[in-house]
Coordinates of C-alpha atoms and ligand atoms in Angstrom, one line a residue:
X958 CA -58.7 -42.5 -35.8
X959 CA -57.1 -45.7 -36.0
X960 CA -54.3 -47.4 -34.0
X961 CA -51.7 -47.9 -37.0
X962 CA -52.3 -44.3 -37.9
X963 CA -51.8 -42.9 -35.1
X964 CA -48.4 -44.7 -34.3
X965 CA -47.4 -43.6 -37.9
X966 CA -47.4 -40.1 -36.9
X967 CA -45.8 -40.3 -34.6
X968 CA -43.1 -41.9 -36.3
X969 CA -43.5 -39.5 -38.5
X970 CA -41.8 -37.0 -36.3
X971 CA -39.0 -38.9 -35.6
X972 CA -37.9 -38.4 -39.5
X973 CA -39.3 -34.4 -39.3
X974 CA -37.3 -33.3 -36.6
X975 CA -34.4 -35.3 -37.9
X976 CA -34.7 -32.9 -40.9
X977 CA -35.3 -29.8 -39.3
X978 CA -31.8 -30.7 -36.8
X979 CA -30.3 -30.9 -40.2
X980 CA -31.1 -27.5 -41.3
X981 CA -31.3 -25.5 -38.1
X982 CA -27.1 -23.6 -38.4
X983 CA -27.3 -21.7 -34.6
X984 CA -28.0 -22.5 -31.0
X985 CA -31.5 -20.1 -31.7
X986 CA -32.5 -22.0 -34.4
X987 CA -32.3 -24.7 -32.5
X988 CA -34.3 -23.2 -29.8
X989 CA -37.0 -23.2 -32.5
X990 CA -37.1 -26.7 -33.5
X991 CA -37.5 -27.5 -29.6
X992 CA -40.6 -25.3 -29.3
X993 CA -41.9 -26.5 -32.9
X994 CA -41.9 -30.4 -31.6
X995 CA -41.2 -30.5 -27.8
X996 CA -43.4 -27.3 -26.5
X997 CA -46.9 -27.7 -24.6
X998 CA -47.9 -26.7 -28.0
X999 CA -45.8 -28.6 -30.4
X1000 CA -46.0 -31.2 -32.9
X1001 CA -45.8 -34.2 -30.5
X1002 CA -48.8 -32.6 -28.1
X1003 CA -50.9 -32.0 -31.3
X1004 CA -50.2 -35.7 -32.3
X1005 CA -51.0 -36.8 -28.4
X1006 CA -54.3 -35.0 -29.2
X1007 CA -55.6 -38.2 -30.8
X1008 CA -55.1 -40.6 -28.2
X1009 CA -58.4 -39.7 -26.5
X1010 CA -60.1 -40.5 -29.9
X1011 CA -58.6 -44.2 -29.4
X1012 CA -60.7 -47.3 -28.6
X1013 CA -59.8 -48.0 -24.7
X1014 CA -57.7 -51.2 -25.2
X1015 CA -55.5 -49.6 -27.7
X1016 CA -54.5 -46.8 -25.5
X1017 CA -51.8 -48.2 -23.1
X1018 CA -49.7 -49.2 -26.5
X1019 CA -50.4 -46.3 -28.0
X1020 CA -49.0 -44.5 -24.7
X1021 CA -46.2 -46.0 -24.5
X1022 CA -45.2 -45.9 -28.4
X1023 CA -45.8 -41.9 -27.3
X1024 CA -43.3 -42.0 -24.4
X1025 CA -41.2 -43.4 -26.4
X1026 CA -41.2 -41.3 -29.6
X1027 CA -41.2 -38.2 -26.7
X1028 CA -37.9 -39.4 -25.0
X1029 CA -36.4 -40.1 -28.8
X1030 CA -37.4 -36.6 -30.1
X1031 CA -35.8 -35.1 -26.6
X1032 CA -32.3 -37.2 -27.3
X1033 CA -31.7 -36.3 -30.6
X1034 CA -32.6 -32.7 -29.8
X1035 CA -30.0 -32.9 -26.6
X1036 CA -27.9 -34.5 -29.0
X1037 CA -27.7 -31.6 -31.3
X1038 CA -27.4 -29.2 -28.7
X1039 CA -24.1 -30.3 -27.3
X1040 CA -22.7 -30.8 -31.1
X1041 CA -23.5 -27.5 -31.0
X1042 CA -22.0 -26.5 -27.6
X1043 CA -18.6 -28.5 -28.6
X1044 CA -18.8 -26.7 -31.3
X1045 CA -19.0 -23.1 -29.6
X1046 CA -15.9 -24.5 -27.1
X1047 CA -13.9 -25.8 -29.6
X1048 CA -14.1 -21.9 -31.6
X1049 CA -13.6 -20.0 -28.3
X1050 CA -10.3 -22.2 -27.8
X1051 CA -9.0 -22.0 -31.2
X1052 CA -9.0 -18.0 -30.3
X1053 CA -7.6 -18.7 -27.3
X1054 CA -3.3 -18.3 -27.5
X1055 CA -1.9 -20.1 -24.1
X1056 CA 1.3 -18.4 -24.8
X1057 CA -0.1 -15.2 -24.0
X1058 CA 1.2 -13.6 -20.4
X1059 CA -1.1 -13.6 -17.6
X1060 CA -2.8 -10.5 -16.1
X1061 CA -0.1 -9.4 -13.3
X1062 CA -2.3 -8.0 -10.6
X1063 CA -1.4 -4.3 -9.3
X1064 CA 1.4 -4.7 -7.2
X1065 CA 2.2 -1.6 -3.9
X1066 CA 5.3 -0.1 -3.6
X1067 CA 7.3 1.3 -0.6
X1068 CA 6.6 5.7 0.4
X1069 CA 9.3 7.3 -0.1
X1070 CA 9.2 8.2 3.7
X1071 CA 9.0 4.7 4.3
X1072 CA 12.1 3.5 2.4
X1073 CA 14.1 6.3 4.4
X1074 CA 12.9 5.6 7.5
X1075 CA 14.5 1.9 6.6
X1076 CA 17.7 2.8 4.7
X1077 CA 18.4 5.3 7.7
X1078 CA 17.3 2.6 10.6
X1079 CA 19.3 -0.1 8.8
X1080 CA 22.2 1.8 8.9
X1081 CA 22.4 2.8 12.9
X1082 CA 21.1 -1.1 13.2
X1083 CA 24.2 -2.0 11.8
X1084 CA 26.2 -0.3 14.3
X1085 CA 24.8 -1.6 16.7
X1086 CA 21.8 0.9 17.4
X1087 CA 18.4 -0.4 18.4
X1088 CA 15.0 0.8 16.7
X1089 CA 12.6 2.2 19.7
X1090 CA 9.1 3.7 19.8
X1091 CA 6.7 5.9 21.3
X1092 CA 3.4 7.5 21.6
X1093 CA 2.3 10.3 19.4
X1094 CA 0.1 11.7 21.5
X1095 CA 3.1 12.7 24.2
X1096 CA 3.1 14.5 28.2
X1097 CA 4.1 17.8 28.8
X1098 CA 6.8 16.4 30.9
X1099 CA 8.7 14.0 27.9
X1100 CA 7.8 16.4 25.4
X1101 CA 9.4 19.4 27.5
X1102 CA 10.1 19.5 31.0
X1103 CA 12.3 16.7 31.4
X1104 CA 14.2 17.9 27.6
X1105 CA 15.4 20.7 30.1
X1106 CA 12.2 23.0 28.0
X1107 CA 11.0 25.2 30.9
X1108 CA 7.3 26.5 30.7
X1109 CA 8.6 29.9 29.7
X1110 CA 10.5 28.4 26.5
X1111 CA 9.1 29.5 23.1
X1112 CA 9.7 26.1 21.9
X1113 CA 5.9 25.4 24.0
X1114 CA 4.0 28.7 22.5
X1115 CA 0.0 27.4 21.2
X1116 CA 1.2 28.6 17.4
X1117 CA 3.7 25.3 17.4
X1118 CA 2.2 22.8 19.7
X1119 CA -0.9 21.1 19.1
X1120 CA -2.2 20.6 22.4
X1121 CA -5.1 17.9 23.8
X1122 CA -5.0 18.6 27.3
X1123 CA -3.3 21.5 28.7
X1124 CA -0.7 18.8 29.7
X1125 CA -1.0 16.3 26.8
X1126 CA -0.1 17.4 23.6
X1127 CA 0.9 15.7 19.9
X1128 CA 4.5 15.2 20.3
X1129 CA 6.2 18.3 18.5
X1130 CA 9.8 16.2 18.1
X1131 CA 11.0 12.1 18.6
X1132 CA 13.3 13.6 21.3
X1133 CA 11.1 12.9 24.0
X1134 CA 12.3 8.9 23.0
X1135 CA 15.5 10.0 24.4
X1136 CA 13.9 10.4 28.2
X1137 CA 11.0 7.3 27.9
X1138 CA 14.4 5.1 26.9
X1139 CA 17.0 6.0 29.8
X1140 CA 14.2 5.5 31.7
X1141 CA 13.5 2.2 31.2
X1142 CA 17.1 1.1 30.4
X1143 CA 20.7 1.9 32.1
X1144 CA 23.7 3.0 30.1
X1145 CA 24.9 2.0 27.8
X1146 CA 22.4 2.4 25.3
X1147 CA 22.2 3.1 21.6
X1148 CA 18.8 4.0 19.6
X1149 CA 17.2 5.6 17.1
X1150 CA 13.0 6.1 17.2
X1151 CA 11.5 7.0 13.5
X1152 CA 7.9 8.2 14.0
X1153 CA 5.3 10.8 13.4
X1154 CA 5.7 14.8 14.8
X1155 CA 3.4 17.3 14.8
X1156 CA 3.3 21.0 14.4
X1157 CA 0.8 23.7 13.6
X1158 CA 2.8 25.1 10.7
X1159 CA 2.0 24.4 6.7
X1160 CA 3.3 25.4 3.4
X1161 CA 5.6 24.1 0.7
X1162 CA 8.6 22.6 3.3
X1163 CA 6.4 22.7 6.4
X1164 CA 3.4 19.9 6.8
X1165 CA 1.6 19.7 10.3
X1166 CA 2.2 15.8 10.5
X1167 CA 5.6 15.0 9.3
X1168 CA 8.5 12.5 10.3
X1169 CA 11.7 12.5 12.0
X1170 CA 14.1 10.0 13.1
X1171 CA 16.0 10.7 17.2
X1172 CA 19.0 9.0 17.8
X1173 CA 21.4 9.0 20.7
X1174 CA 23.9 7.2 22.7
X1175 CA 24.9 7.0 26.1
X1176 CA 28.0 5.1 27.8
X1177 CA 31.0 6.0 29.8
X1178 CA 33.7 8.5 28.1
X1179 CA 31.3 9.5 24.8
X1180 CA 32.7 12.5 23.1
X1181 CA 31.5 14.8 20.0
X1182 CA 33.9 13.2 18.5
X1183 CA 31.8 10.0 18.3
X1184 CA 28.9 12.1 17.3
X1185 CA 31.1 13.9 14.5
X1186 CA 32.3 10.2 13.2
X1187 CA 28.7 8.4 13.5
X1188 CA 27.1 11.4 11.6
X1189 CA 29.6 11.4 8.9
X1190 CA 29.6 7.7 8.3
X1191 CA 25.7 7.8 8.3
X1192 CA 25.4 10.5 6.0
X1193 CA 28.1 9.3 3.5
X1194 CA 25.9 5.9 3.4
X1195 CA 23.2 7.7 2.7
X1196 CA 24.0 10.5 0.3
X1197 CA 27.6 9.3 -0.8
X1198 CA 31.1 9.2 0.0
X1199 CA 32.1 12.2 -1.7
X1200 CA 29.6 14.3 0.5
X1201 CA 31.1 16.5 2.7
X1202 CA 29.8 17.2 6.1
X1203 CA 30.0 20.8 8.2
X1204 CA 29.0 21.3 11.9
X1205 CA 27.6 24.4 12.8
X1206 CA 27.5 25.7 16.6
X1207 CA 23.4 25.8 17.2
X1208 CA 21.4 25.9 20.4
X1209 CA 18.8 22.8 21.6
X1210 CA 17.9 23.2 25.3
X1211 CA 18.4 19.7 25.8
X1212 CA 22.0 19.0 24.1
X1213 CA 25.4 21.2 25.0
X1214 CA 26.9 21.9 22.8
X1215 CA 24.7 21.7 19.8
X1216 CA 25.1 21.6 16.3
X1217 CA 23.2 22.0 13.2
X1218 CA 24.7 19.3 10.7
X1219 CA 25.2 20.5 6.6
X1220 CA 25.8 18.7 3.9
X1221 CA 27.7 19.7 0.5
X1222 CA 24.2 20.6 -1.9
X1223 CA 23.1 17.3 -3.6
X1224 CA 21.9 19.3 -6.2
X1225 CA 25.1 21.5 -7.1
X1226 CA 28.0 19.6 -5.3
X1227 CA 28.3 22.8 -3.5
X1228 CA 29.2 24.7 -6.4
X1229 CA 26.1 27.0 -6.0
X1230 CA 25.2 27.0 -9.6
X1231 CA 24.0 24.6 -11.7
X1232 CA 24.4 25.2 -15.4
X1233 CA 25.4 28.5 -14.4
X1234 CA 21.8 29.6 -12.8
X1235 CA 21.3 29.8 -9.2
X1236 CA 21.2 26.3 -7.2
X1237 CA 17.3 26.2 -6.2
X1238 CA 18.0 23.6 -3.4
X1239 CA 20.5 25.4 -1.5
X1240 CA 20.1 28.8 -2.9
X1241 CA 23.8 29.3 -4.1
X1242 CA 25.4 28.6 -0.5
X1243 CA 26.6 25.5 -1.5
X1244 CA 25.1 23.9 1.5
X1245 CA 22.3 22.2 2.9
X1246 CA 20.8 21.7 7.0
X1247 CA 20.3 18.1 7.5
X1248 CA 20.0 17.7 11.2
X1249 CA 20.4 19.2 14.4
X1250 CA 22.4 17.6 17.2
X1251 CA 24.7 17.8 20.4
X1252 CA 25.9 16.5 23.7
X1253 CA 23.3 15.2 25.9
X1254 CA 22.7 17.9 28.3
X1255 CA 23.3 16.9 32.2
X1256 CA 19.8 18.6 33.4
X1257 CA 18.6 15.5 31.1
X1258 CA 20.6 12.8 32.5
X1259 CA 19.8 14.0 36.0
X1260 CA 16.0 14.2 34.9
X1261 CA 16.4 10.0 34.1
X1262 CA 18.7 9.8 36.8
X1263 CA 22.0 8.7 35.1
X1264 CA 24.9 10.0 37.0
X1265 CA 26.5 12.8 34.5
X1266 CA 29.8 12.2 36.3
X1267 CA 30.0 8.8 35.1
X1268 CA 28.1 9.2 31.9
X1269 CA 28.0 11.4 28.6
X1270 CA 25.9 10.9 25.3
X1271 CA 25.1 12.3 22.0
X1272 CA 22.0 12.9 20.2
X1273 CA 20.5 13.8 17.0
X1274 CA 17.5 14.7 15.4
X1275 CA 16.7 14.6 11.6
X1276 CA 13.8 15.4 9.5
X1277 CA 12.7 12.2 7.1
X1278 CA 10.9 14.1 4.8
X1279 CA 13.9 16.7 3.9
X1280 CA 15.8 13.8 3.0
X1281 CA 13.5 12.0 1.3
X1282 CA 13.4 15.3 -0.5
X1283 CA 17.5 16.0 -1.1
X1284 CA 17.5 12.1 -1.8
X1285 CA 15.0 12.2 -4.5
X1286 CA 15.1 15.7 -5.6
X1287 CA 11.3 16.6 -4.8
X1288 CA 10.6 20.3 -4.1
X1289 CA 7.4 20.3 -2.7
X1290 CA 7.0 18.9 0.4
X1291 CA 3.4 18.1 -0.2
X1292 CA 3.5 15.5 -3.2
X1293 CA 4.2 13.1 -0.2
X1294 CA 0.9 13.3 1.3
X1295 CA -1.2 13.4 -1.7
X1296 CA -1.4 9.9 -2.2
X1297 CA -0.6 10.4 -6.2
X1298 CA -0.3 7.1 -7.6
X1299 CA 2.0 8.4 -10.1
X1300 CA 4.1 9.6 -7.9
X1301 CA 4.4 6.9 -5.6
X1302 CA 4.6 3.9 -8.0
X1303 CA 8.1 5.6 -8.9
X1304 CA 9.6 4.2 -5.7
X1305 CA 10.4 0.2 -5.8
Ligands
LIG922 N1 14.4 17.7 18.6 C1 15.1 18.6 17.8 C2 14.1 19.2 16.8 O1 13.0 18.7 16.7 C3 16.2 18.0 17.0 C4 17.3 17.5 17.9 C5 17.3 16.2 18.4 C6 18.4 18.3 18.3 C7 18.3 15.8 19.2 C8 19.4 17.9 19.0 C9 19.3 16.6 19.5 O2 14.3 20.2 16.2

């Protein structure tokens, strides 16, 4: 093989490939032309074949003519392949409308038993009521003995108390708040403590774990009239003006005198019926128990030693869940610790 031949091939392939670029339509087909020319088995290396057959002194030209023809067929291939990838880009955009919204990601929303908890705390905050907590896992002696609960009391019996110890226990109530705080502080104070209880019972209005809110207040000269007139206020802001409010005489071993607080049915208004069927929530009595409450008893005062001569308080328990339950009309206690998404998205 001669010299000039073996430059005019590969020249030759400059013009071939040029073609074939022409014709090939898709990325793949370009993929072929590059194995056709450019592979270890390719047009070019068949070409390169001859250089051996060259005399010796002709051989350096000859490779470099070859570089060169190999670094042109490479860059109009590379060439062709990004017309091609513009070409792709430029499709994918045209489908593309900026004006469409964005993906909003998944957003949480408040429990219901967390938005009471803060409706109810940012009302007594208001008044001037600080926001106190405590352990779950409680002493006989806050939990009982110094709430004025001797051993004997029923309120200790193993079917309600979930005991650790036989003198640690899950706290049954927030009340034991009311003894850890006039411990720590003199009067006056003001507080309420939201948390966790705990209480071997379960069905559709009783869960083991649920919450309740304590308050209480202690200063010189308190009266139930203060008690009557802080209730009332709280539970118009929470369930409306119009509501009324009814104080029952009750028992708690640590207030005297107690009261259970009602409230007119939410449901029926305390007409007992609603479209002329029996009121399911308060079961035609027009009324519904919201809290119990009383006069801090002096065997507690003398228990944190505040002077029951020179001081007098009131306190209050409520249940979150029950009016989480009036507030949003749900009648099974359960749905709240089912973590249903469909339930709880409901509550922004
Ligand atoms: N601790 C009582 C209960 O769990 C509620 C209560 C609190 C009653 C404070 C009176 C005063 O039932």
């Amino acid at each position: 093989m001669s010299l000039t031949t073996f430059l005019a091939e590969l020249d030759g392939l400059i013009q071939e490939l040029e073609k074939d670029l022409d014709k090939a339509s898709s990325i793949s087909q370009l993929e072929e032309v590059r194995i056709r020319y450019l592979s270890r088995k390719g047009r070019l290396a068949e070409v390169m074949k001859g250089l051996p057959k060259l005399a010796p002194e002709e051989r350096p030209e000859a490779g470099r003519k070859a570089n060169e023809i190999k670094e042109k067929l490479s860059s109009l291939w590379e060439a062709k392949k990004r017309f091609f990838e513009q070409k792709e880009k430029e499709e994918r955009l045209r489908d593309f409308d900026p004006t469409l919204p964005g993906r909003i990601p998944p957003v949480g929303t408040l429990h219901p038993i967390t938005l009471v908890i803060e409706e109810v705390s940012a009302i007594f905050t208001s008044l001037g009521f600080e926001v106190v907590l405590g352990p779950e896992v409680e002493t006989d002696f806050y939990n009982f003995e110094a709430l004025n609960i001797p051993p004997e009391h029923p309120a200790r019996d193993m079917q309600d108390s979930l005991y650790i110890t036989d003198k640690t226990l899950l706290r049954t109530h927030t009340s034991p708040l009311q003894v850890r705080t006039m411990l720590a502080k003199k009067p006056p104070v003001a507080a309420i403590a939201p948390g966790k209880v705990y209480r071997r019972d379960s069905d559709l209005t009783h869960s083991p774990m649920f919450h309740q809110i304590e308050g209480f207040l202690v200063d010189k000269k308190v009266t139930m009239a203060d008690l009557r007139g802080t209730l009332t206020l709280f539970l118009h802001r929470v369930f409306g003006s119009e509501t009324r409010v009814r104080f029952r005489p009750s028992f708690f071993p640590f207030t005297e005198p107690s009261a259970e607080v009602d409230i007119s049915c939410v449901m029926c208004g305390g007409k007992g019926k609603v479209a002329g069927k029996t009121c399911r929530v308060c079961k035609e009595t027009g009324w519904v128990e919201i809290l119990g409450c009383g006069m801090i008893d002096p065997a507690v005062f003398k228990m944190v030693n505040y002077d029951p001569e020179e001081y007098s308080g009131f306190a209050f328990g409520l249940g979150v869940e029950r009016i989480a339950m009036l507030k949003y009309s749900i009648g099974d206690l359960r749905i709240f610790f089912d973590n249903n998404l469909r339930f709880l998205k409901q509550f922004v």
